Amino acid sequence: MKRRTLLAASVAALGLASAGAAFAADKTKVGFVFVGPIGDGGWTYEHNEGRLAVEEHFGDAVETIYQESVPEGADAERVLTQMALSGADLIFTTSFGYMDPTLNVAAKFPDVKFEHATGYKRADNVSTYSARFYEGRAVQGTIAGHMTKSNVVGYIASFPIPEVIRGINSAYIHAKKVNPDVEFKVIWAYTWFDPAKEADAANALIEQGADVILQHTDSTAPQAAAEKAGNVITFGQASDMGEYAPMPRVSSIIDNWAPYYIARTQAVIDGSWTSVDTWDGIGAGMVGIGEISSAVPEDVKAEALALKDAIANGSYHPFTGPLKKQDGSDWLAEGETADDGTLAGMNFYVEGITGDIPQ
């Protein structure tokens, strides 16, 4: 009798173990590859917030894994291969330079779904997604144009890709609308995240007379440099960077990836995932405008928020003519708006910006 009881217990235990293994196998595994550290305070921080939101939303039904500070290139391909081999069902690659590595690895793992941020190459198992950051730049440009006293706005640019060029153009157009005397000075840092380089760029722009600093890099080093200089305003990039409010950080662009990550994970779980291209902005909630601080006059704040609302409801497009290219050639006629194809491949400055785009 005792022996039969032990045997039954052993069988039951085996059954529970098998059930546990089956449950583990049924978990959806979602990987994230980050270009910077999750504590960068900007781009990667917000992508990791999206990852954490996936964990919170799905609980035990989903397991997430991630690798931070992965260089764009061969290292990315190695990391992606390891993630796929580890059983990942869905992998998000969160930087432009991961585009070709993502396509290369996806071809080897056709049953794994891949999502590439800010790129333009797709495959049956590769989707692309990005946010219309240029919409937020329009709001920032409006504030910058009003608040500069030197009429010099500095811009720390990362890499000369369309995403960054769009942002520079949008900020300049809207700064110029409210301040015809404004001038932009652009420094190309050739990095997404390097606090030392970003601080050097900010200091160089301040030495050139800039009292407003915009950035398309990920750390808070420009905020710290502006704070040290005094009387220089900045804007949070990708994340709120609210620890520097109300000065020098007077507002921010906040990337909200969580709803997208949750929706795409759900699509893998329920089998409805297909390769798509997503490009959302303020209206869809993928681009947020951080609180405009008390350092900004109320009338300027009201104007910036009105612009935000107009972009969100579709009554205004940040690239609306008349606009010319830097060389003086016509681009958009009165009332004409830029099409997404031109914006996606933008490789020119608008009229009024000095300097060349690196090739």
mmCIF file of C-alpha atoms in Angstrom:
data_model
loop_
_atom_site.group_PDB
_atom_site.id
_atom_site.type_symbol
_atom_site.label_atom_id
_atom_site.label_comp_id
_atom_site.label_asym_id
_atom_site.label_seq_id
_atom_site.Cartn_x
_atom_site.Cartn_y
_atom_site.Cartn_z
ATOM 1 C CA MET A 1 0.000 0.000 0.000
ATOM 2 C CA LYS A 2 2.774 2.343 0.967
ATOM 3 C CA ARG A 3 4.647 1.485 -2.206
ATOM 4 C CA ARG A 4 1.592 2.212 -4.370
ATOM 5 C CA THR A 5 1.139 5.563 -2.617
ATOM 6 C CA LEU A 6 4.759 6.496 -3.350
ATOM 7 C CA LEU A 7 4.348 5.398 -6.949
ATOM 8 C CA ALA A 8 1.199 7.495 -7.336
ATOM 9 C CA ALA A 9 2.979 10.473 -5.783
ATOM 10 C CA SER A 10 5.884 10.033 -8.171
ATOM 11 C CA VAL A 11 3.545 9.908 -11.163
ATOM 12 C CA ALA A 12 1.724 13.015 -9.935
ATOM 13 C CA ALA A 13 5.003 14.843 -9.419
ATOM 14 C CA LEU A 14 6.127 13.855 -12.915
ATOM 15 C CA GLY A 15 2.843 15.160 -14.282
ATOM 16 C CA LEU A 16 3.282 18.473 -12.481
ATOM 17 C CA ALA A 17 6.833 18.769 -13.762
ATOM 18 C CA SER A 18 5.669 18.061 -17.290
ATOM 19 C CA ALA A 19 2.903 20.621 -16.946
ATOM 20 C CA GLY A 20 5.420 23.157 -15.654
ATOM 21 C CA ALA A 21 7.693 22.483 -18.595
ATOM 22 C CA ALA A 22 4.767 22.849 -20.971
ATOM 23 C CA PHE A 23 3.808 26.142 -19.316
ATOM 24 C CA ALA A 24 7.376 27.407 -19.647
ATOM 25 C CA ALA A 25 7.379 26.386 -23.307
ATOM 26 C CA ASP A 26 4.106 28.237 -23.837
ATOM 27 C CA LYS A 27 5.553 31.494 -22.526
ATOM 28 C CA THR A 28 6.150 34.083 -25.226
ATOM 29 C CA LYS A 29 9.763 35.221 -25.124
ATOM 30 C CA VAL A 30 10.414 38.796 -26.193
ATOM 31 C CA GLY A 31 13.907 40.190 -26.724
ATOM 32 C CA PHE A 32 15.145 43.776 -26.868
ATOM 33 C CA VAL A 33 18.471 45.005 -28.249
ATOM 34 C CA PHE A 34 19.475 48.453 -26.988
ATOM 35 C CA VAL A 35 22.122 50.766 -28.425
ATOM 36 C CA GLY A 36 22.806 52.483 -25.100
ATOM 37 C CA PRO A 37 22.601 51.676 -21.400
ATOM 38 C CA ILE A 38 19.112 51.437 -19.896
ATOM 39 C CA GLY A 39 20.111 54.176 -17.480
ATOM 40 C CA ASP A 40 20.981 56.711 -20.190
ATOM 41 C CA GLY A 41 18.071 58.933 -19.196
ATOM 42 C CA GLY A 42 16.917 59.202 -22.801
ATOM 43 C CA TRP A 43 16.332 56.929 -25.797
ATOM 44 C CA THR A 44 17.240 53.546 -24.328
ATOM 45 C CA TYR A 45 15.670 54.388 -20.979
ATOM 46 C CA GLU A 46 12.306 54.891 -22.677
ATOM 47 C CA HIS A 47 12.604 51.708 -24.749
ATOM 48 C CA ASN A 48 13.331 49.808 -21.548
ATOM 49 C CA GLU A 49 10.283 51.404 -19.943
ATOM 50 C CA GLY A 50 8.339 49.879 -22.819
ATOM 51 C CA ARG A 51 9.883 46.485 -22.068
ATOM 52 C CA LEU A 52 8.893 46.759 -18.425
ATOM 53 C CA ALA A 53 5.370 47.690 -19.481
ATOM 54 C CA VAL A 54 5.204 44.439 -21.480
ATOM 55 C CA GLU A 55 6.185 42.486 -18.377
ATOM 56 C CA GLU A 56 3.608 44.265 -16.247
ATOM 57 C CA HIS A 57 0.845 43.870 -18.822
ATOM 58 C CA PHE A 58 1.308 40.170 -19.593
ATOM 59 C CA GLY A 59 2.671 38.896 -16.289
ATOM 60 C CA ASP A 60 3.757 35.260 -16.325
ATOM 61 C CA ALA A 61 2.566 34.760 -19.906
ATOM 62 C CA VAL A 62 5.611 36.602 -21.250
ATOM 63 C CA GLU A 63 9.328 36.541 -20.515
ATOM 64 C CA THR A 64 11.481 39.459 -21.658
ATOM 65 C CA ILE A 65 15.229 39.485 -22.203
ATOM 66 C CA TYR A 66 17.475 42.358 -23.240
ATOM 67 C CA GLN A 67 21.017 43.332 -24.095
ATOM 68 C CA GLU A 68 22.137 46.924 -23.569
ATOM 69 C CA SER A 69 24.959 48.980 -25.108
ATOM 70 C CA VAL A 70 25.183 46.859 -28.246
ATOM 71 C CA PRO A 71 27.255 48.561 -30.998
ATOM 72 C CA GLU A 72 25.657 48.873 -34.413
ATOM 73 C CA GLY A 73 27.257 46.355 -36.761
ATOM 74 C CA ALA A 74 28.715 42.878 -36.325
ATOM 75 C CA ASP A 75 28.126 42.827 -32.566
ATOM 76 C CA ALA A 76 24.435 43.426 -33.144
ATOM 77 C CA GLU A 77 24.224 40.461 -35.503
ATOM 78 C CA ARG A 78 25.903 38.236 -32.928
ATOM 79 C CA VAL A 79 23.544 39.360 -30.142
ATOM 80 C CA LEU A 80 20.483 38.907 -32.342
ATOM 81 C CA THR A 81 21.591 35.411 -33.328
ATOM 82 C CA GLN A 82 22.059 34.468 -29.684
ATOM 83 C CA MET A 83 18.600 35.791 -28.812
ATOM 84 C CA ALA A 84 16.987 33.843 -31.618
ATOM 85 C CA LEU A 85 18.828 30.680 -30.597
ATOM 86 C CA SER A 86 17.706 31.190 -26.993
ATOM 87 C CA GLY A 87 14.089 30.775 -28.093
ATOM 88 C CA ALA A 88 12.921 34.362 -28.546
ATOM 89 C CA ASP A 89 9.614 34.571 -30.406
ATOM 90 C CA LEU A 90 9.805 38.327 -30.994
ATOM 91 C CA ILE A 91 12.831 40.633 -31.023
ATOM 92 C CA PHE A 92 12.813 44.440 -31.019
ATOM 93 C CA THR A 93 15.966 46.106 -32.376
ATOM 94 C CA THR A 94 15.927 49.692 -31.264
ATOM 95 C CA SER A 95 18.385 51.704 -33.342
ATOM 96 C CA PHE A 96 18.774 52.676 -36.998
ATOM 97 C CA GLY A 97 22.173 50.984 -37.358
ATOM 98 C CA TYR A 98 20.643 47.608 -36.508
ATOM 99 C CA MET A 99 18.759 47.574 -39.816
ATOM 100 C CA ASP A 100 20.975 45.275 -41.897
ATOM 101 C CA PRO A 101 21.919 43.007 -38.969
ATOM 102 C CA THR A 102 18.205 42.579 -38.265
ATOM 103 C CA LEU A 103 17.482 41.607 -41.881
ATOM 104 C CA ASN A 104 20.448 39.221 -41.976
ATOM 105 C CA VAL A 105 19.473 37.367 -38.811
ATOM 106 C CA ALA A 106 15.771 37.362 -39.676
ATOM 107 C CA ALA A 107 16.561 35.514 -42.913
ATOM 108 C CA LYS A 108 18.163 32.725 -40.873
ATOM 109 C CA PHE A 109 15.259 32.485 -38.400
ATOM 110 C CA PRO A 110 12.039 32.744 -40.443
ATOM 111 C CA ASP A 111 9.876 31.645 -37.509
ATOM 112 C CA VAL A 112 11.060 34.498 -35.280
ATOM 113 C CA LYS A 113 9.353 37.896 -35.602
ATOM 114 C CA PHE A 114 11.568 40.994 -35.688
ATOM 115 C CA GLU A 115 10.684 44.655 -35.181
ATOM 116 C CA HIS A 116 13.231 47.281 -36.221
ATOM 117 C CA ALA A 117 12.982 50.848 -34.907
ATOM 118 C CA THR A 118 13.524 53.806 -37.278
ATOM 119 C CA GLY A 119 14.539 51.729 -40.288
ATOM 120 C CA TYR A 120 12.953 51.258 -43.696
ATOM 121 C CA LYS A 121 13.808 47.695 -44.752
ATOM 122 C CA ARG A 122 11.178 45.023 -44.166
ATOM 123 C CA ALA A 123 10.719 41.284 -44.759
ATOM 124 C CA ASP A 124 7.971 38.754 -44.148
ATOM 125 C CA ASN A 125 9.148 38.431 -40.547
ATOM 126 C CA VAL A 126 10.504 41.975 -40.106
ATOM 127 C CA SER A 127 8.356 45.001 -39.275
ATOM 128 C CA THR A 128 9.524 48.598 -38.974
ATOM 129 C CA TYR A 129 8.332 51.249 -36.552
ATOM 130 C CA SER A 130 9.213 54.794 -35.634
ATOM 131 C CA ALA A 131 7.754 57.967 -34.201
ATOM 132 C CA ARG A 132 7.258 61.322 -35.877
ATOM 133 C CA PHE A 133 9.779 63.071 -33.673
ATOM 134 C CA TYR A 134 9.756 66.033 -36.051
ATOM 135 C CA GLU A 135 6.312 66.921 -34.701
ATOM 136 C CA GLY A 136 7.809 67.430 -31.258
ATOM 137 C CA ARG A 137 10.679 69.407 -32.779
ATOM 138 C CA ALA A 138 8.146 71.870 -34.163
ATOM 139 C CA VAL A 139 6.923 72.566 -30.636
ATOM 140 C CA GLN A 140 10.477 72.856 -29.348
ATOM 141 C CA GLY A 141 11.427 75.200 -32.178
ATOM 142 C CA THR A 142 8.534 77.491 -31.352
ATOM 143 C CA ILE A 143 9.659 77.788 -27.731
ATOM 144 C CA ALA A 144 13.308 78.133 -28.729
ATOM 145 C CA GLY A 145 12.612 80.927 -31.214
ATOM 146 C CA HIS A 146 10.726 82.916 -28.627
ATOM 147 C CA MET A 147 13.163 82.403 -25.766
ATOM 148 C CA THR A 148 16.558 82.938 -27.355
ATOM 149 C CA LYS A 149 18.041 86.306 -26.530
ATOM 150 C CA SER A 150 21.209 85.847 -28.594
ATOM 151 C CA ASN A 151 19.200 84.591 -31.606
ATOM 152 C CA VAL A 152 21.570 81.618 -31.752
ATOM 153 C CA VAL A 153 20.166 78.134 -31.246
ATOM 154 C CA GLY A 154 22.598 75.230 -31.009
ATOM 155 C CA TYR A 155 21.710 71.729 -32.187
ATOM 156 C CA ILE A 156 23.642 68.594 -31.232
ATOM 157 C CA ALA A 157 23.008 66.119 -34.044
ATOM 158 C CA SER A 158 23.868 62.433 -33.864
ATOM 159 C CA PHE A 159 24.189 60.923 -37.367
ATOM 160 C CA PRO A 160 23.264 62.458 -40.765
ATOM 161 C CA ILE A 161 20.232 60.239 -41.400
ATOM 162 C CA PRO A 162 16.758 61.435 -42.468
ATOM 163 C CA GLU A 163 15.309 61.139 -38.947
ATOM 164 C CA VAL A 164 17.854 63.624 -37.588
ATOM 165 C CA ILE A 165 17.742 65.954 -40.595
ATOM 166 C CA ARG A 166 13.919 66.130 -40.340
ATOM 167 C CA GLY A 167 14.243 67.183 -36.728
ATOM 168 C CA ILE A 168 16.715 69.960 -37.467
ATOM 169 C CA ASN A 169 14.554 71.296 -40.304
ATOM 170 C CA SER A 170 11.335 71.171 -38.295
ATOM 171 C CA ALA A 171 12.843 72.939 -35.297
ATOM 172 C CA TYR A 172 14.385 75.615 -37.522
ATOM 173 C CA ILE A 173 11.203 76.260 -39.537
ATOM 174 C CA HIS A 174 9.194 76.884 -36.393
ATOM 175 C CA ALA A 175 11.859 78.907 -34.607
ATOM 176 C CA LYS A 176 12.124 81.079 -37.723
ATOM 177 C CA LYS A 177 8.354 81.584 -37.863
ATOM 178 C CA VAL A 178 8.323 83.279 -34.472
ATOM 179 C CA ASN A 179 11.766 84.880 -34.714
ATOM 180 C CA PRO A 180 12.999 85.873 -38.196
ATOM 181 C CA ASP A 181 16.458 86.681 -36.789
ATOM 182 C CA VAL A 182 17.135 83.205 -35.395
ATOM 183 C CA GLU A 183 20.228 81.282 -36.504
ATOM 184 C CA PHE A 184 20.949 77.576 -36.055
ATOM 185 C CA LYS A 185 24.405 76.155 -35.432
ATOM 186 C CA VAL A 186 24.671 72.376 -35.833
ATOM 187 C CA ILE A 187 27.398 70.125 -34.441
ATOM 188 C CA TRP A 188 27.471 66.493 -35.588
ATOM 189 C CA ALA A 189 28.549 64.307 -32.677
ATOM 190 C CA TYR A 190 28.515 60.985 -34.599
ATOM 191 C CA THR A 191 27.153 59.170 -31.581
ATOM 192 C CA TRP A 192 23.797 58.366 -30.027
ATOM 193 C CA PHE A 193 25.174 58.180 -26.505
ATOM 194 C CA ASP A 194 28.509 59.545 -25.359
ATOM 195 C CA PRO A 195 28.206 61.965 -22.435
ATOM 196 C CA ALA A 196 31.712 63.363 -22.903
ATOM 197 C CA LYS A 197 31.187 64.119 -26.598
ATOM 198 C CA GLU A 198 27.735 65.527 -25.935
ATOM 199 C CA ALA A 199 29.045 67.814 -23.196
ATOM 200 C CA ASP A 200 31.866 69.009 -25.478
ATOM 201 C CA ALA A 201 29.360 69.754 -28.242
ATOM 202 C CA ALA A 202 27.100 71.679 -25.861
ATOM 203 C CA ASN A 203 30.022 73.723 -24.528
ATOM 204 C CA ALA A 204 31.234 74.475 -28.058
ATOM 205 C CA LEU A 205 27.785 75.723 -29.065
ATOM 206 C CA ILE A 206 27.521 77.859 -25.935
ATOM 207 C CA GLU A 207 30.934 79.379 -26.736
ATOM 208 C CA GLN A 208 29.549 80.225 -30.193
ATOM 209 C CA GLY A 209 26.756 82.229 -28.594
ATOM 210 C CA ALA A 210 23.966 79.704 -28.354
ATOM 211 C CA ASP A 211 21.633 80.270 -25.411
ATOM 212 C CA VAL A 212 19.289 77.450 -26.455
ATOM 213 C CA ILE A 213 20.512 73.871 -26.975
ATOM 214 C CA LEU A 214 18.539 71.199 -28.807
ATOM 215 C CA GLN A 215 19.831 67.646 -29.069
ATOM 216 C CA HIS A 216 19.288 64.407 -30.937
ATOM 217 C CA THR A 217 21.588 62.484 -28.622
ATOM 218 C CA ASP A 218 20.572 60.489 -25.597
ATOM 219 C CA SER A 219 22.335 61.571 -22.426
ATOM 220 C CA THR A 220 21.665 64.418 -20.027
ATOM 221 C CA ALA A 221 25.209 65.766 -20.450
ATOM 222 C CA PRO A 222 24.007 68.774 -22.507
ATOM 223 C CA GLN A 223 21.565 69.629 -19.712
ATOM 224 C CA ALA A 224 24.393 69.551 -17.177
ATOM 225 C CA ALA A 225 26.600 71.723 -19.389
ATOM 226 C CA ALA A 226 23.800 74.258 -19.827
ATOM 227 C CA GLU A 227 23.103 74.306 -16.111
ATOM 228 C CA LYS A 228 26.757 75.013 -15.403
ATOM 229 C CA ALA A 229 26.875 77.787 -18.019
ATOM 230 C CA GLY A 230 23.731 79.472 -16.684
ATOM 231 C CA ASN A 231 21.075 81.300 -18.735
ATOM 232 C CA VAL A 232 21.011 78.519 -21.337
ATOM 233 C CA ILE A 233 17.853 76.518 -21.929
ATOM 234 C CA THR A 234 17.581 72.931 -23.116
ATOM 235 C CA PHE A 235 14.937 70.345 -23.990
ATOM 236 C CA GLY A 236 14.737 66.738 -22.856
ATOM 237 C CA GLN A 237 15.381 64.235 -25.649
ATOM 238 C CA ALA A 238 13.390 60.977 -25.862
ATOM 239 C CA SER A 239 12.771 61.080 -22.106
ATOM 240 C CA ASP A 240 11.527 63.883 -19.900
ATOM 241 C CA MET A 241 14.878 64.667 -18.225
ATOM 242 C CA GLY A 242 12.719 66.468 -15.675
ATOM 243 C CA GLU A 243 15.462 66.448 -13.048
ATOM 244 C CA TYR A 244 16.788 69.556 -14.830
ATOM 245 C CA ALA A 245 13.454 71.422 -14.746
ATOM 246 C CA PRO A 246 12.450 74.213 -14.576
ATOM 247 C CA MET A 247 15.858 75.360 -15.885
ATOM 248 C CA PRO A 248 17.715 74.597 -18.041
ATOM 249 C CA ARG A 249 15.258 71.918 -19.269
ATOM 250 C CA VAL A 250 12.066 73.788 -20.157
ATOM 251 C CA SER A 251 10.220 70.952 -21.934
ATOM 252 C CA SER A 252 10.921 67.675 -23.683
ATOM 253 C CA ILE A 253 10.017 65.146 -26.325
ATOM 254 C CA ILE A 254 8.982 61.888 -24.668
ATOM 255 C CA ASP A 255 8.945 58.647 -26.660
ATOM 256 C CA ASN A 256 6.098 56.390 -25.524
ATOM 257 C CA TRP A 257 6.815 52.897 -26.861
ATOM 258 C CA ALA A 258 4.790 50.880 -24.351
ATOM 259 C CA PRO A 259 1.463 50.690 -26.245
ATOM 260 C CA TYR A 260 3.219 49.571 -29.425
ATOM 261 C CA TYR A 261 5.303 46.937 -27.653
ATOM 262 C CA ILE A 262 2.247 45.561 -25.889
ATOM 263 C CA ALA A 263 0.189 45.456 -29.087
ATOM 264 C CA ARG A 264 2.885 43.729 -31.122
ATOM 265 C CA THR A 265 3.545 41.179 -28.385
ATOM 266 C CA GLN A 266 -0.181 40.448 -28.249
ATOM 267 C CA ALA A 267 -0.170 39.949 -32.020
ATOM 268 C CA VAL A 268 2.512 37.271 -31.668
ATOM 269 C CA ILE A 269 0.590 35.587 -28.863
ATOM 270 C CA ASP A 270 -2.683 35.426 -30.779
ATOM 271 C CA GLY A 271 -1.095 34.652 -34.136
ATOM 272 C CA SER A 272 -2.181 37.836 -35.896
ATOM 273 C CA TRP A 273 1.323 39.359 -36.317
ATOM 274 C CA THR A 274 2.132 40.536 -39.837
ATOM 275 C CA SER A 275 4.927 42.658 -41.227
ATOM 276 C CA VAL A 276 3.865 46.319 -41.115
ATOM 277 C CA ASP A 277 5.378 49.790 -41.127
ATOM 278 C CA THR A 278 4.241 52.059 -38.283
ATOM 279 C CA TRP A 279 5.003 55.783 -38.090
ATOM 280 C CA ASP A 280 2.948 57.510 -35.403
ATOM 281 C CA GLY A 281 3.229 60.878 -33.722
ATOM 282 C CA ILE A 282 1.623 63.205 -31.222
ATOM 283 C CA GLY A 283 -1.937 62.357 -32.207
ATOM 284 C CA ALA A 284 -1.462 58.624 -31.619
ATOM 285 C CA GLY A 285 0.420 59.214 -28.375
ATOM 286 C CA MET A 286 3.768 57.799 -29.514
ATOM 287 C CA VAL A 287 5.320 61.273 -29.205
ATOM 288 C CA GLY A 288 4.627 63.192 -26.016
ATOM 289 C CA ILE A 289 5.479 66.748 -25.051
ATOM 290 C CA GLY A 290 6.854 67.005 -21.538
ATOM 291 C CA GLU A 291 5.530 69.611 -19.159
ATOM 292 C CA ILE A 292 6.482 73.114 -20.224
ATOM 293 C CA SER A 293 8.147 74.621 -17.185
ATOM 294 C CA SER A 294 7.568 77.880 -15.373
ATOM 295 C CA ALA A 295 10.681 79.309 -17.049
ATOM 296 C CA VAL A 296 8.624 79.692 -20.242
ATOM 297 C CA PRO A 297 6.327 82.762 -20.391
ATOM 298 C CA GLU A 298 2.626 81.902 -20.329
ATOM 299 C CA ASP A 299 1.917 83.313 -23.785
ATOM 300 C CA VAL A 300 4.742 81.252 -25.307
ATOM 301 C CA LYS A 301 3.519 78.151 -23.475
ATOM 302 C CA ALA A 302 -0.008 78.724 -24.790
ATOM 303 C CA GLU A 303 1.273 79.097 -28.355
ATOM 304 C CA ALA A 304 3.361 75.926 -28.094
ATOM 305 C CA LEU A 305 0.449 73.916 -26.694
ATOM 306 C CA ALA A 306 -1.878 75.226 -29.393
ATOM 307 C CA LEU A 307 0.619 74.050 -32.003
ATOM 308 C CA LYS A 308 0.822 70.658 -30.302
ATOM 309 C CA ASP A 309 -2.979 70.335 -30.394
ATOM 310 C CA ALA A 310 -3.160 71.353 -34.057
ATOM 311 C CA ILE A 311 -0.570 68.731 -34.986
ATOM 312 C CA ALA A 312 -2.363 66.112 -32.892
ATOM 313 C CA ASN A 313 -5.767 66.710 -34.502
ATOM 314 C CA GLY A 314 -4.325 66.870 -38.006
ATOM 315 C CA SER A 315 -5.257 70.462 -38.735
ATOM 316 C CA TYR A 316 -1.586 71.441 -39.107
ATOM 317 C CA HIS A 317 1.431 69.687 -40.614
ATOM 318 C CA PRO A 318 4.924 70.819 -39.503
ATOM 319 C CA PHE A 319 6.153 70.788 -43.102
ATOM 320 C CA THR A 320 3.663 73.108 -44.798
ATOM 321 C CA GLY A 321 4.653 75.436 -47.648
ATOM 322 C CA PRO A 322 5.811 77.799 -48.814
ATOM 323 C CA LEU A 323 9.206 76.228 -48.176
ATOM 324 C CA LYS A 324 12.426 76.215 -50.149
ATOM 325 C CA LYS A 325 15.458 73.989 -49.941
ATOM 326 C CA GLN A 326 18.766 75.314 -48.665
ATOM 327 C CA ASP A 327 19.973 75.975 -52.228
ATOM 328 C CA GLY A 328 16.993 78.265 -52.850
ATOM 329 C CA SER A 329 15.072 75.861 -55.063
ATOM 330 C CA ASP A 330 11.354 75.516 -54.555
ATOM 331 C CA TRP A 331 10.155 72.614 -52.435
ATOM 332 C CA LEU A 332 6.608 73.145 -51.159
ATOM 333 C CA ALA A 333 4.134 75.657 -52.551
ATOM 334 C CA GLU A 334 1.825 77.730 -50.375
ATOM 335 C CA GLY A 335 -0.369 75.392 -48.336
ATOM 336 C CA GLU A 336 1.250 72.230 -49.731
ATOM 337 C CA THR A 337 2.422 69.634 -47.206
ATOM 338 C CA ALA A 338 5.334 67.231 -47.471
ATOM 339 C CA ASP A 339 4.541 63.639 -48.351
ATOM 340 C CA ASP A 340 5.820 60.802 -46.189
ATOM 341 C CA GLY A 341 8.122 59.512 -48.904
ATOM 342 C CA THR A 342 10.051 62.781 -49.043
ATOM 343 C CA LEU A 343 10.183 63.020 -45.259
ATOM 344 C CA ALA A 344 11.355 59.431 -44.887
ATOM 345 C CA GLY A 345 14.286 60.051 -47.224
ATOM 346 C CA MET A 346 15.029 63.672 -46.316
ATOM 347 C CA ASN A 347 18.628 64.504 -47.165
ATOM 348 C CA PHE A 348 18.573 68.315 -47.429
ATOM 349 C CA TYR A 349 18.316 71.369 -45.212
ATOM 350 C CA VAL A 350 15.591 73.950 -45.679
ATOM 351 C CA GLU A 351 16.440 77.486 -46.748
ATOM 352 C CA GLY A 352 18.128 79.510 -44.051
ATOM 353 C CA ILE A 353 20.178 76.807 -42.346
ATOM 354 C CA THR A 354 23.896 77.271 -42.908
ATOM 355 C CA GLY A 355 26.503 74.527 -43.178
ATOM 356 C CA ASP A 356 26.546 71.234 -45.005
ATOM 357 C CA ILE A 357 25.056 67.872 -44.158
ATOM 358 C CA PRO A 358 27.956 65.399 -43.858
ATOM 359 C CA GLN A 359 28.020 62.745 -46.548
#
